[in-house]
Short mmCIF file of C-alpha atoms in Angstrom, two decimals:
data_model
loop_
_atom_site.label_atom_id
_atom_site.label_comp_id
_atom_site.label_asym_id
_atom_site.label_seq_id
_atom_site.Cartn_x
_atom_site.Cartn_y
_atom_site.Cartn_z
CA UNK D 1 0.52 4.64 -7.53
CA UNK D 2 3.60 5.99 -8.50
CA UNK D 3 3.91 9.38 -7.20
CA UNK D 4 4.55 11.85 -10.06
CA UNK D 5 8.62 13.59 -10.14
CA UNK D 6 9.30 16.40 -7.82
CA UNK D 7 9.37 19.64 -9.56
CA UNK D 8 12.85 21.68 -9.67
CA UNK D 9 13.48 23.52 -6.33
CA UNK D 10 12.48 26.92 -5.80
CA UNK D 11 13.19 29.39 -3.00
CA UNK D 12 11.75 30.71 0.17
CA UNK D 13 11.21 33.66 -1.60
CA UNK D 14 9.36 32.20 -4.97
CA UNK D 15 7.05 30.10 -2.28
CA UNK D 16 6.26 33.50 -0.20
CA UNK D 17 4.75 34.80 -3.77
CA UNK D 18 2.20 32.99 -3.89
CA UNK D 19 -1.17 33.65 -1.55
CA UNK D 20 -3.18 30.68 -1.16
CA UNK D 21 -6.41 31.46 1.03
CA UNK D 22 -8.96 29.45 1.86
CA UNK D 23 -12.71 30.22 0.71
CA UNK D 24 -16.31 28.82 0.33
CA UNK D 25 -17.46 27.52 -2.64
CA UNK D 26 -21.52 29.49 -2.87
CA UNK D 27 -22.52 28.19 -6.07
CA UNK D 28 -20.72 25.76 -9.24
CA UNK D 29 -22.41 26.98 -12.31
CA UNK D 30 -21.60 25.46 -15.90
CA UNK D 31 -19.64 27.22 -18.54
CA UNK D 32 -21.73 26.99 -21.89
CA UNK D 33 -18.66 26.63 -24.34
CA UNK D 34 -16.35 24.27 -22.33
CA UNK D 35 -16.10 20.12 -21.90
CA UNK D 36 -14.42 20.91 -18.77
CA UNK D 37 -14.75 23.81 -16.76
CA UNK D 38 -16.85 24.97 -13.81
CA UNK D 39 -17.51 28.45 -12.70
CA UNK D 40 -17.11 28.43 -9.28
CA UNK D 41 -18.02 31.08 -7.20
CA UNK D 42 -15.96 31.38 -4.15
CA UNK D 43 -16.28 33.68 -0.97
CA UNK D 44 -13.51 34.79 0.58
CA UNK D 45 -14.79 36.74 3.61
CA UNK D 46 -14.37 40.38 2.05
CA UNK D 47 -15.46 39.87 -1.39
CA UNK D 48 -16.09 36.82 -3.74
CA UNK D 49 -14.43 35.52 -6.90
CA UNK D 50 -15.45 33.63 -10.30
CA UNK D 51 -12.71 31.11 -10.28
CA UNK D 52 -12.95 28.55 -13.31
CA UNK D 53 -11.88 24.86 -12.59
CA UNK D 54 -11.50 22.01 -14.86
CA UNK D 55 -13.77 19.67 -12.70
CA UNK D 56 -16.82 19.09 -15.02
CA UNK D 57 -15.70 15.20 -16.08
CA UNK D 58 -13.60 14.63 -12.96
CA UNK D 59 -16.87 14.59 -10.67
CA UNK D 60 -20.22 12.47 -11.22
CA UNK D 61 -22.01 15.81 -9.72
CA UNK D 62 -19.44 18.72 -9.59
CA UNK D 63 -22.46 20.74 -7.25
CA UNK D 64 -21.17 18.70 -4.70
CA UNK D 65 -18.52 20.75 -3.67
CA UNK D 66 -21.39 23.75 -3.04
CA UNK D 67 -21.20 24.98 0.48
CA UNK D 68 -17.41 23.32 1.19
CA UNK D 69 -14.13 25.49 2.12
CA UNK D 70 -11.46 24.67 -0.12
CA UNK D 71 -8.21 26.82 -0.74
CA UNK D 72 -7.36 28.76 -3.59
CA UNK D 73 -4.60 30.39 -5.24
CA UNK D 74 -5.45 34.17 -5.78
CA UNK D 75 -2.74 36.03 -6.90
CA UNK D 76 -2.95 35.11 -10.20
CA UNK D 77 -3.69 37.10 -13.02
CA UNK D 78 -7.23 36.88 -14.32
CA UNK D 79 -7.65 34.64 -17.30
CA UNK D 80 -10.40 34.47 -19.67
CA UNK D 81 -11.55 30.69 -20.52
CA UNK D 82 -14.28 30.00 -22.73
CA UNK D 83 -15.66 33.07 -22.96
CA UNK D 84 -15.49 33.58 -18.78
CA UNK D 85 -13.43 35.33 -16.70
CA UNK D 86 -11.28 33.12 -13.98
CA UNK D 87 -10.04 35.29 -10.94
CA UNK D 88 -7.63 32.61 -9.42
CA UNK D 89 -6.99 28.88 -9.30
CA UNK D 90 -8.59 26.14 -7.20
CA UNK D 91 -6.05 24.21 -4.95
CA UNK D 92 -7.08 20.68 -5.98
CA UNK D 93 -4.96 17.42 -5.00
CA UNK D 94 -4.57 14.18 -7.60
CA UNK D 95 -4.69 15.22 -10.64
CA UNK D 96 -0.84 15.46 -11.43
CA UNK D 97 -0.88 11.75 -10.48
CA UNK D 98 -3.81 10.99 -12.64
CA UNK D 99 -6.06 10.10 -9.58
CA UNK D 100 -9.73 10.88 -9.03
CA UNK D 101 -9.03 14.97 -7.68
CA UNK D 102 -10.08 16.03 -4.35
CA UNK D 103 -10.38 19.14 -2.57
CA UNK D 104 -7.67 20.79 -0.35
CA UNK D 105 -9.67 21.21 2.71
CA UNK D 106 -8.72 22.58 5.83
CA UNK D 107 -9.32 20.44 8.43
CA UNK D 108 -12.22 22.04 10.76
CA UNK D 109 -14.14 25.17 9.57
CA UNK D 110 -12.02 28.54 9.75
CA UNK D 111 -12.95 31.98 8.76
CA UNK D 112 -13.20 32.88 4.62
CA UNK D 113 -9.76 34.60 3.68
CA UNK D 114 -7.75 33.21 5.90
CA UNK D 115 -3.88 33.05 4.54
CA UNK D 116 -2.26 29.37 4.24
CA UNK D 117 1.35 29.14 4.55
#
């Protein structure tokens, strides 16, 4: 694999923007008028979130991720997408380099909410 180019450089202070928290994935629904999104619903300790993610042909069973931490951008403003409502963005690795996409996991359990960074 050829890693993909590195994107221009930002600073400190575009990085510190953006809040990436980690949170656990309760249920992956399907989203009636899309190829390719999930609705994800994602608990992040003090409330939860409908995030959408474009995961429906990248997985053989996209449910699998039910139940797993994963981090998420969620500063974002809200987007509608098909006809749904996304609240952030999931934090996925591989699919920039056109690999099979994974989760960004942290790397023992930790509590819902918690800031990476």
């Amino acid at each position: 694999m050829k890693p993909s180019p590195i994107k221009d450089e930002i600073t400190f202070e575009d990085f510190a923007k953006v809040d990436i928290r980690v949170g656990t994935i309760i249920n992956v629904d399907e989203v009636a008028k899309s190829d390719k999104l999930m609705k994800l619903t994602v608990d992040f300790g003090d409330h939860t979130r409908s995030i959408l993610a474009g995961i429906k042909q990248e997985r053989e069973n996209p449910k699998e991720i039910e139940g797993k931490q994963a981090l998420f951008v969620v500063n974002l403003p809200e987007r509608k997408m098909a006809g749904e409502i996304s609240q952030g963005m999931l934090f996925d690795i591989g699919y920039e380099d056109k690999l099979q996409p994974c989760l960004a996991c942290p790397e023992t359990k930790i509590p819902n909410g918690t800031k990476a960074g």
